[in-house]
CSV table of C-alpha atoms in Angstrom, one decimal:
chain,number,residue,atom,x,y,z
P,2,LYS,CA,135.2,-38.2,-111.4
P,3,ALA,CA,138.9,-37.5,-111.4
P,4,GLY,CA,140.4,-36.7,-108.0
P,5,VAL,CA,142.3,-33.6,-106.9
P,6,THR,CA,145.5,-33.1,-108.8
P,7,GLN,CA,148.5,-31.1,-107.7
P,8,THR,CA,151.5,-30.1,-109.7
P,9,PRO,CA,154.4,-30.4,-109.4
P,10,ARG,CA,154.7,-33.4,-107.1
P,11,TYR,CA,158.2,-32.6,-106.0
P,12,LEU,CA,160.2,-29.4,-106.0
P,13,ILE,CA,163.6,-28.3,-104.9
P,14,LYS,CA,164.3,-24.6,-104.5
P,15,THR,CA,167.0,-22.5,-102.8
P,16,ARG,CA,166.5,-19.8,-100.2
P,17,GLY,CA,165.2,-16.5,-101.5
P,18,GLN,CA,163.6,-18.0,-104.5
P,19,GLN,CA,159.8,-18.1,-105.1
P,20,VAL,CA,157.6,-21.0,-106.0
P,21,THR,CA,154.1,-21.5,-107.4
P,22,LEU,CA,152.1,-24.6,-106.8
P,23,SER,CA,149.0,-25.6,-108.6
P,24,CYS,CA,145.8,-27.4,-107.6
P,25,SER,CA,143.0,-28.6,-109.8
P,26,PRO,CA,139.9,-29.5,-107.8
P,27,ILE,CA,137.4,-32.2,-108.4
P,28,SER,CA,135.0,-31.2,-111.2
P,29,GLY,CA,132.2,-29.2,-109.8
P,30,HIS,CA,133.9,-28.3,-106.5
P,31,ARG,CA,134.2,-24.5,-106.0
P,32,SER,CA,136.1,-24.6,-102.7
P,33,VAL,CA,139.9,-25.1,-102.6
P,34,SER,CA,141.8,-25.0,-99.4
P,35,TRP,CA,145.6,-25.1,-98.9
P,36,TYR,CA,147.5,-26.7,-96.0
P,37,GLN,CA,151.1,-27.0,-95.0
P,38,GLN,CA,152.2,-30.2,-93.3
P,39,THR,CA,155.5,-30.5,-91.4
P,40,PRO,CA,156.7,-33.0,-88.9
P,41,GLY,CA,156.9,-30.3,-86.2
P,42,GLN,CA,153.7,-28.3,-86.8
P,43,GLY,CA,151.5,-30.9,-88.3
P,44,LEU,CA,148.8,-29.9,-90.8
P,45,GLN,CA,148.2,-26.2,-90.8
P,46,PHE,CA,145.6,-24.3,-92.7
P,47,LEU,CA,146.9,-21.7,-95.1
P,48,PHE,CA,143.8,-20.3,-96.9
P,49,GLU,CA,140.6,-21.2,-98.6
P,50,TYR,CA,139.2,-19.9,-101.9
P,51,PHE,CA,135.6,-20.2,-103.0
P,52,SER,CA,134.4,-18.9,-106.3
P,53,GLU,CA,137.6,-16.9,-106.9
P,54,THR,CA,137.4,-15.2,-103.5
P,55,GLN,CA,139.6,-15.8,-100.5
P,56,ARG,CA,137.1,-16.5,-97.6
P,57,ASN,CA,139.4,-17.7,-95.0
P,58,LYS,CA,143.1,-17.3,-94.1
P,59,GLY,CA,145.4,-19.0,-91.6
P,60,ASN,CA,148.3,-17.5,-89.6
P,61,PHE,CA,151.0,-17.4,-92.2
P,62,PRO,CA,153.2,-14.5,-93.3
P,63,GLY,CA,152.3,-12.5,-96.3
P,64,ARG,CA,154.9,-14.4,-98.3
P,65,PHE,CA,152.3,-17.0,-98.7
P,66,SER,CA,149.6,-16.0,-101.2
P,67,GLY,CA,147.1,-17.7,-103.4
P,68,ARG,CA,144.4,-17.2,-106.0
P,69,GLN,CA,141.7,-19.1,-107.7
P,70,PHE,CA,140.6,-18.9,-111.3
P,71,SER,CA,137.2,-19.0,-112.8
P,72,ASN,CA,137.5,-22.7,-113.5
P,73,SER,CA,138.2,-23.3,-109.8
P,74,ARG,CA,141.8,-24.2,-110.3
P,75,SER,CA,144.0,-22.6,-107.6
P,76,GLU,CA,147.6,-21.6,-107.3
P,77,MET,CA,149.6,-20.8,-104.2
P,78,ASN,CA,152.8,-18.8,-104.2
P,79,VAL,CA,155.5,-18.5,-101.7
P,80,SER,CA,158.0,-15.7,-102.2
P,81,THR,CA,161.4,-15.3,-100.6
P,82,LEU,CA,161.6,-19.0,-99.6
P,83,GLU,CA,163.1,-19.9,-96.2
P,84,LEU,CA,164.4,-23.2,-95.1
P,85,GLY,CA,161.4,-23.6,-92.8
P,86,ASP,CA,159.1,-23.6,-95.8
P,87,SER,CA,160.2,-27.1,-96.6
P,88,ALA,CA,157.0,-29.1,-96.2
P,89,LEU,CA,154.3,-31.1,-97.9
P,90,TYR,CA,151.7,-28.7,-99.4
P,91,LEU,CA,148.3,-30.1,-99.7
P,92,CYS,CA,145.2,-28.8,-101.3
P,93,ALA,CA,141.7,-30.0,-100.6
P,94,SER,CA,138.7,-29.5,-102.8
P,95,GLY,CA,135.1,-29.7,-101.6
P,96,ASP,CA,131.5,-28.8,-102.3
P,97,SER,CA,130.6,-28.9,-98.6
P,98,GLN,CA,132.3,-29.3,-95.2
P,99,GLU,CA,131.6,-33.0,-95.3
P,100,THR,CA,133.2,-33.7,-98.7
P,101,GLN,CA,136.6,-32.3,-98.6
P,102,TYR,CA,139.2,-34.4,-100.5
P,103,PHE,CA,142.9,-33.9,-100.5
P,104,GLY,CA,145.2,-34.1,-103.4
P,105,PRO,CA,148.5,-36.0,-103.4
P,106,GLY,CA,150.4,-33.0,-102.3
P,107,THR,CA,153.5,-31.1,-103.5
P,108,ARG,CA,156.7,-31.9,-101.5
P,109,LEU,CA,158.8,-28.8,-101.4
P,110,LEU,CA,162.4,-28.8,-100.3
P,111,VAL,CA,164.2,-25.5,-99.7
P,112,LEU,CA,168.0,-25.7,-99.6
Z,20,GLN,CA,146.5,-25.3,-75.1
Z,21,LYS,CA,146.1,-26.6,-78.6
Z,22,GLU,CA,142.7,-26.4,-80.3
Z,23,VAL,CA,142.6,-30.1,-81.1
Z,24,GLU,CA,144.6,-32.6,-79.0
Z,25,GLN,CA,145.4,-36.2,-79.7
Z,26,ASN,CA,147.7,-38.7,-78.1
Z,27,SER,CA,150.6,-39.1,-80.6
Z,28,GLY,CA,150.9,-42.8,-79.9
Z,29,PRO,CA,151.9,-45.2,-81.2
Z,30,LEU,CA,148.9,-47.1,-80.3
Z,31,SER,CA,149.7,-50.7,-80.8
Z,32,VAL,CA,146.8,-53.3,-81.0
Z,33,PRO,CA,146.7,-56.9,-82.2
Z,34,GLU,CA,145.0,-57.9,-85.3
Z,35,GLY,CA,141.2,-58.4,-84.8
Z,36,ALA,CA,141.1,-56.1,-81.7
Z,37,ILE,CA,139.3,-52.9,-81.3
Z,38,ALA,CA,141.4,-49.7,-81.7
Z,39,SER,CA,140.2,-46.7,-79.8
Z,40,LEU,CA,141.4,-43.3,-80.8
Z,41,ASN,CA,140.6,-40.2,-78.9
Z,42,CYS,CA,140.5,-36.4,-79.5
Z,43,THR,CA,139.6,-33.4,-77.4
Z,44,TYR,CA,138.9,-29.9,-78.7
Z,45,SER,CA,139.0,-26.6,-76.9
Z,46,ASP,CA,136.3,-24.5,-78.8
Z,47,ARG,CA,133.0,-25.4,-77.2
Z,48,GLY,CA,131.2,-23.9,-80.2
Z,49,SER,CA,132.8,-26.4,-82.7
Z,50,GLN,CA,130.1,-28.1,-84.6
Z,51,SER,CA,131.7,-30.3,-87.2
Z,52,PHE,CA,134.1,-33.1,-86.5
Z,53,PHE,CA,136.1,-35.3,-88.8
Z,54,TRP,CA,138.5,-38.3,-88.8
Z,55,TYR,CA,141.1,-38.6,-91.5
Z,56,ARG,CA,143.5,-41.4,-92.1
Z,57,GLN,CA,147.0,-40.8,-93.5
Z,58,TYR,CA,149.3,-43.5,-94.6
Z,59,SER,CA,153.0,-42.7,-94.6
Z,60,GLY,CA,153.9,-40.6,-97.6
Z,61,LYS,CA,150.3,-40.2,-98.6
Z,62,SER,CA,147.7,-37.5,-98.3
Z,63,PRO,CA,144.9,-37.6,-95.7
Z,64,GLU,CA,141.7,-39.4,-96.7
Z,65,LEU,CA,138.4,-38.8,-95.0
Z,66,ILE,CA,137.0,-41.7,-92.9
Z,67,MET,CA,134.0,-40.1,-91.2
Z,68,PHE,CA,132.4,-36.9,-90.1
Z,69,ILE,CA,130.0,-36.4,-87.2
Z,70,TYR,CA,127.9,-33.5,-86.1
Z,71,SER,CA,125.5,-34.8,-83.5
Z,72,ASN,CA,126.1,-36.2,-80.0
Z,73,GLY,CA,126.2,-39.9,-79.9
Z,74,ASP,CA,127.6,-42.6,-82.2
Z,75,LYS,CA,127.8,-42.8,-86.0
Z,76,GLU,CA,128.8,-46.1,-87.6
Z,77,ASP,CA,130.2,-46.9,-91.0
Z,78,GLY,CA,131.4,-50.4,-91.5
Z,79,ARG,CA,134.1,-51.2,-89.1
Z,80,PHE,CA,134.4,-47.6,-88.0
Z,81,THR,CA,132.4,-45.8,-85.3
Z,82,ALA,CA,132.7,-42.2,-84.4
Z,83,GLN,CA,131.5,-41.0,-81.0
Z,84,LEU,CA,130.9,-37.4,-80.1
Z,85,ASN,CA,130.3,-35.9,-76.7
Z,86,LYS,CA,130.0,-32.2,-76.9
Z,87,ALA,CA,129.6,-31.7,-73.2
Z,88,SER,CA,133.0,-33.2,-72.6
Z,89,GLN,CA,134.4,-31.8,-75.9
Z,90,TYR,CA,135.5,-35.2,-76.8
Z,91,VAL,CA,135.5,-37.2,-80.1
Z,92,SER,CA,136.6,-40.7,-80.6
Z,93,LEU,CA,137.0,-43.2,-83.3
Z,94,LEU,CA,136.6,-47.0,-82.8
Z,95,ILE,CA,138.0,-49.4,-85.3
Z,96,ARG,CA,136.6,-52.9,-84.9
Z,97,ASP,CA,138.4,-56.0,-86.2
Z,98,SER,CA,141.6,-54.0,-86.7
Z,99,GLN,CA,143.7,-55.1,-89.7
Z,100,PRO,CA,147.4,-54.5,-90.4
Z,101,SER,CA,146.2,-52.3,-93.3
Z,102,ASP,CA,144.6,-50.0,-90.7
Z,103,SER,CA,148.1,-49.1,-89.6
Z,104,ALA,CA,148.4,-45.4,-90.3
Z,105,THR,CA,148.2,-42.0,-88.6
Z,106,TYR,CA,144.6,-40.9,-87.7
Z,107,LEU,CA,143.9,-37.2,-87.7
Z,108,CYS,CA,141.1,-35.6,-85.8
Z,109,ALA,CA,139.8,-32.3,-87.2
Z,110,VAL,CA,137.2,-29.8,-86.3
Z,111,ILE,CA,135.5,-26.9,-88.1
Z,112,ARG,CA,134.5,-23.9,-85.9
Z,113,PRO,CA,131.4,-21.9,-86.5
Z,114,GLY,CA,131.9,-19.5,-89.3
Z,115,GLY,CA,135.0,-21.4,-90.4
Z,116,TYR,CA,133.6,-22.3,-93.8
Z,117,ASN,CA,135.8,-25.3,-94.8
Z,118,LYS,CA,138.8,-24.5,-92.5
Z,119,LEU,CA,139.8,-27.8,-90.9
Z,120,ILE,CA,141.8,-27.5,-87.6
Z,121,PHE,CA,143.8,-30.7,-87.2
Z,122,GLY,CA,145.2,-32.4,-84.2
Z,123,ALA,CA,148.7,-33.8,-84.4
Z,124,GLY,CA,147.4,-37.3,-85.2
Z,125,THR,CA,147.7,-40.6,-83.5
Z,126,ARG,CA,149.8,-43.3,-85.0
Z,127,LEU,CA,148.1,-46.7,-85.0
Z,128,ALA,CA,150.1,-49.9,-85.4
Z,129,VAL,CA,148.1,-53.1,-85.9
Z,130,HIS,CA,150.3,-56.2,-85.5
Z,131,PRO,CA,149.5,-59.7,-86.8
Protein backbone atom coordinates (compact mmCIF):
# COMPACT_ATOMS: atom_id res chain seq x y z
CA LYS A 1 0.00 0.00 0.00
CA ALA A 2 1.13 3.52 -0.68
CA GLY A 3 1.93 5.58 2.39
CA VAL A 4 0.45 8.83 3.57
CA THR A 5 1.06 11.67 1.16
CA GLN A 6 1.02 15.36 1.92
CA THR A 7 1.12 18.28 -0.45
CA PRO A 8 2.76 20.62 -0.82
CA ARG A 9 5.98 19.61 0.93
CA TYR A 10 7.22 23.17 1.36
CA LEU A 11 5.43 26.45 1.43
CA ILE A 12 6.38 30.07 1.99
CA LYS A 13 3.67 32.57 2.83
CA THR A 14 3.50 36.07 4.24
CA ARG A 15 1.66 37.23 7.32
CA GLY A 16 -2.05 37.68 6.81
CA GLN A 17 -2.32 35.20 3.98
CA GLN A 18 -4.13 31.91 4.21
CA VAL A 19 -2.92 28.44 3.35
CA THR A 20 -4.47 25.06 2.56
CA LEU A 21 -2.59 21.82 3.13
CA SER A 22 -3.65 18.45 1.81
CA CYS A 23 -3.30 14.92 3.15
CA SER A 24 -4.13 11.66 1.39
CA PRO A 25 -4.32 8.78 3.87
CA ILE A 26 -3.36 5.18 3.35
CA SER A 27 -6.01 3.38 1.34
CA GLY A 28 -8.73 2.09 3.63
CA HIS A 29 -7.90 4.37 6.54
CA ARG A 30 -10.82 6.50 7.61
CA SER A 31 -9.11 8.50 10.35
CA VAL A 32 -6.89 11.46 9.57
CA SER A 33 -5.27 13.53 12.31
CA TRP A 34 -3.28 16.73 11.97
CA TYR A 35 -0.37 17.85 14.13
CA GLN A 36 1.82 20.91 14.31
CA GLN A 37 5.48 20.47 15.20
CA THR A 38 7.68 23.35 16.30
CA PRO A 39 11.01 23.39 18.13
CA GLY A 40 9.48 25.20 21.08
CA GLN A 41 6.18 23.37 21.52
CA GLY A 42 6.95 19.98 20.05
CA LEU A 43 4.22 17.90 18.44
CA GLN A 44 0.77 19.24 19.16
CA PHE A 45 -2.55 17.78 18.09
CA LEU A 46 -4.73 19.99 15.91
CA PHE A 47 -7.75 17.84 15.05
CA GLU A 48 -8.92 14.44 13.91
CA TYR A 49 -11.43 13.54 11.25
CA PHE A 50 -13.16 10.23 10.92
CA SER A 51 -15.61 9.47 8.12
CA GLU A 52 -15.90 13.17 7.25
CA THR A 53 -16.66 14.21 10.85
CA GLN A 54 -14.37 16.05 13.21
CA ARG A 55 -14.31 13.93 16.33
CA ASN A 56 -11.51 15.55 18.26
CA LYS A 57 -9.98 18.99 18.42
CA GLY A 58 -6.87 20.42 20.05
CA ASN A 59 -6.31 23.80 21.64
CA PHE A 60 -5.69 25.92 18.59
CA PRO A 61 -7.45 29.13 17.58
CA GLY A 62 -10.30 29.11 15.13
CA ARG A 63 -7.94 30.24 12.36
CA PHE A 64 -7.05 26.56 12.08
CA SER A 65 -9.72 24.50 10.43
CA GLY A 66 -10.00 21.30 8.51
CA ARG A 67 -12.27 19.01 6.63
CA GLN A 68 -12.38 15.51 5.29
CA PHE A 69 -13.84 14.34 2.03
CA SER A 70 -15.77 11.18 1.24
CA ASN A 71 -12.60 9.53 -0.09
CA SER A 72 -10.94 10.22 3.31
CA ARG A 73 -8.58 12.82 1.93
CA SER A 74 -8.27 15.73 4.30
CA GLU A 75 -7.36 19.37 4.08
CA MET A 76 -6.43 21.81 6.76
CA ASN A 77 -6.65 25.55 6.37
CA VAL A 78 -4.94 28.30 8.30
CA SER A 79 -6.28 31.78 7.79
CA THR A 80 -4.63 35.10 8.64
CA LEU A 81 -1.21 33.56 9.01
CA GLU A 82 1.06 34.68 11.82
CA LEU A 83 4.82 34.31 12.13
CA GLY A 84 4.26 31.75 14.88
CA ASP A 85 2.43 29.46 12.47
CA SER A 86 5.76 28.56 10.89
CA ALA A 87 6.05 24.86 11.57
CA LEU A 88 6.05 21.35 10.21
CA TYR A 89 2.47 20.21 9.71
CA LEU A 90 2.03 16.48 9.87
CA CYS A 91 -0.94 14.33 9.15
CA ALA A 92 -1.39 10.81 10.41
CA SER A 93 -3.73 8.24 8.99
CA GLY A 94 -4.98 5.20 10.81
CA ASP A 95 -7.57 2.51 11.01
CA SER A 96 -7.00 2.02 14.75
CA GLN A 97 -5.05 3.58 17.59
CA GLU A 98 -2.24 1.11 17.07
CA THR A 99 -1.76 1.80 13.39
CA GLN A 100 -1.30 5.51 12.95
CA TYR A 101 1.22 6.42 10.32
CA PHE A 102 2.56 9.87 9.64
CA GLY A 103 3.04 11.49 6.29
CA PRO A 104 6.24 13.34 5.35
CA GLY A 105 4.81 16.66 6.45
CA THR A 106 4.44 20.12 4.98
CA ARG A 107 6.99 22.65 6.11
CA LEU A 108 5.39 26.09 6.28
CA LEU A 109 7.41 29.25 6.61
CA VAL A 110 5.56 32.49 7.32
CA LEU A 111 7.47 35.69 6.56
CA GLN B 1 2.98 19.83 34.74
CA LYS B 2 3.10 18.52 31.20
CA GLU B 3 0.93 15.55 30.37
CA VAL B 4 3.84 13.53 29.03
CA GLU B 5 7.37 14.18 30.23
CA GLN B 6 10.63 13.00 28.79
CA ASN B 7 14.23 13.90 29.46
CA SER B 8 15.32 15.89 26.41
CA GLY B 9 18.83 14.42 26.45
CA PRO B 10 20.98 13.98 24.56
CA LEU B 11 21.43 10.46 25.80
CA SER B 12 24.77 9.26 24.55
CA VAL B 13 25.55 5.54 24.47
CA PRO B 14 28.32 3.54 22.83
CA GLU B 15 27.55 1.20 19.97
CA GLY B 16 26.40 -2.19 21.22
CA ALA B 17 25.16 -0.89 24.56
CA ILE B 18 21.59 -0.80 25.87
CA ALA B 19 19.85 2.56 25.57
CA SER B 20 17.14 3.24 28.12
CA LEU B 21 14.57 5.91 27.39
CA ASN B 22 12.02 6.98 29.96
CA CYS B 23 8.65 8.69 29.95
CA THR B 24 6.13 9.63 32.63
CA TYR B 25 2.53 10.66 32.13
CA SER B 26 0.12 12.54 34.33
CA ASP B 27 -3.31 11.15 33.44
CA ARG B 28 -3.67 7.98 35.47
CA GLY B 29 -6.52 6.89 33.21
CA SER B 30 -4.32 6.74 30.11
CA GLN B 31 -4.54 3.35 28.51
CA SER B 32 -2.53 3.38 25.29
CA PHE B 33 1.16 4.14 25.07
CA PHE B 34 3.37 4.56 22.05
CA TRP B 35 6.99 5.06 21.12
CA TYR B 36 7.82 6.87 17.89
CA ARG B 37 11.23 7.50 16.39
CA GLN B 38 11.97 10.66 14.45
CA TYR B 39 15.09 11.21 12.44
CA SER B 40 16.17 14.78 11.84
CA GLY B 41 14.10 16.31 9.08
CA LYS B 42 11.78 13.32 8.86
CA SER B 43 8.35 12.47 10.21
CA PRO B 44 7.77 10.23 13.24
CA GLU B 45 7.58 6.50 12.67
CA LEU B 46 5.90 4.08 15.05
CA ILE B 47 8.23 1.70 16.87
CA MET B 48 5.95 0.10 19.41
CA PHE B 49 2.71 0.40 21.31
CA ILE B 50 1.84 -1.11 24.66
CA TYR B 51 -1.37 -1.36 26.66
CA SER B 52 -0.72 -3.78 29.49
CA ASN B 53 1.58 -3.59 32.49
CA GLY B 54 4.84 -5.39 31.93
CA ASP B 55 7.18 -5.81 29.02
CA LYS B 56 6.61 -6.07 25.30
CA GLU B 57 9.46 -7.08 23.06
CA ASP B 58 9.94 -6.56 19.32
CA GLY B 59 13.37 -7.38 18.00
CA ARG B 60 15.93 -5.16 19.69
CA PHE B 61 13.21 -3.02 21.28
CA THR B 62 11.45 -3.63 24.58
CA ALA B 63 8.71 -1.38 25.90
CA GLN B 64 7.95 -1.46 29.61
CA LEU B 65 4.79 -0.12 31.20
CA ASN B 66 4.12 0.48 34.89
CA LYS B 67 0.70 2.02 35.30
CA ALA B 68 0.98 2.29 39.08
CA SER B 69 4.03 4.52 38.67
CA GLN B 70 2.68 6.13 35.47
CA TYR B 71 5.91 5.26 33.74
CA VAL B 72 6.76 3.94 30.29
CA SER B 73 10.21 3.07 29.06
CA LEU B 74 11.88 1.89 25.89
CA LEU B 75 15.00 -0.25 25.90
CA ILE B 76 17.09 -0.57 22.78
CA ARG B 77 19.50 -3.46 22.90
CA ASP B 78 22.69 -3.63 20.85
CA SER B 79 22.36 0.06 19.96
CA GLN B 80 23.56 1.04 16.50
CA PRO B 81 24.59 4.43 15.12
CA SER B 82 21.49 4.19 12.92
CA ASP B 83 19.39 4.32 16.11
CA SER B 84 20.53 7.91 16.65
CA ALA B 85 17.29 9.88 16.51
CA THR B 86 14.73 11.57 18.71
CA TYR B 87 12.41 9.16 20.49
CA LEU B 88 8.93 10.40 21.21
CA CYS B 89 6.68 8.96 23.85
CA ALA B 90 2.95 9.39 23.30
CA VAL B 91 -0.24 8.45 25.10
CA ILE B 92 -3.91 8.31 24.23
CA ARG B 93 -6.33 9.13 27.00
CA PRO B 94 -9.67 7.36 27.43
CA GLY B 95 -12.14 8.73 24.95
CA GLY B 96 -9.34 10.37 23.02
CA TYR B 97 -9.99 8.38 19.86
CA ASN B 98 -6.70 8.66 17.96
CA LYS B 99 -5.43 11.82 19.63
CA LEU B 100 -1.78 11.27 20.48
CA ILE B 101 -0.35 13.41 23.27
CA PHE B 102 3.39 13.60 22.79
CA GLY B 103 6.28 14.26 25.08
CA ALA B 104 9.03 16.59 23.94
CA GLY B 105 11.22 13.66 22.93
CA THR B 106 14.61 12.34 23.98
CA ARG B 107 17.52 12.70 21.62
CA LEU B 108 19.61 9.55 21.45
CA ALA B 109 23.16 9.57 20.11
CA VAL B 110 24.87 6.23 19.55
CA HIS B 111 28.58 6.66 18.98
CA PRO B 112 30.84 4.06 17.34
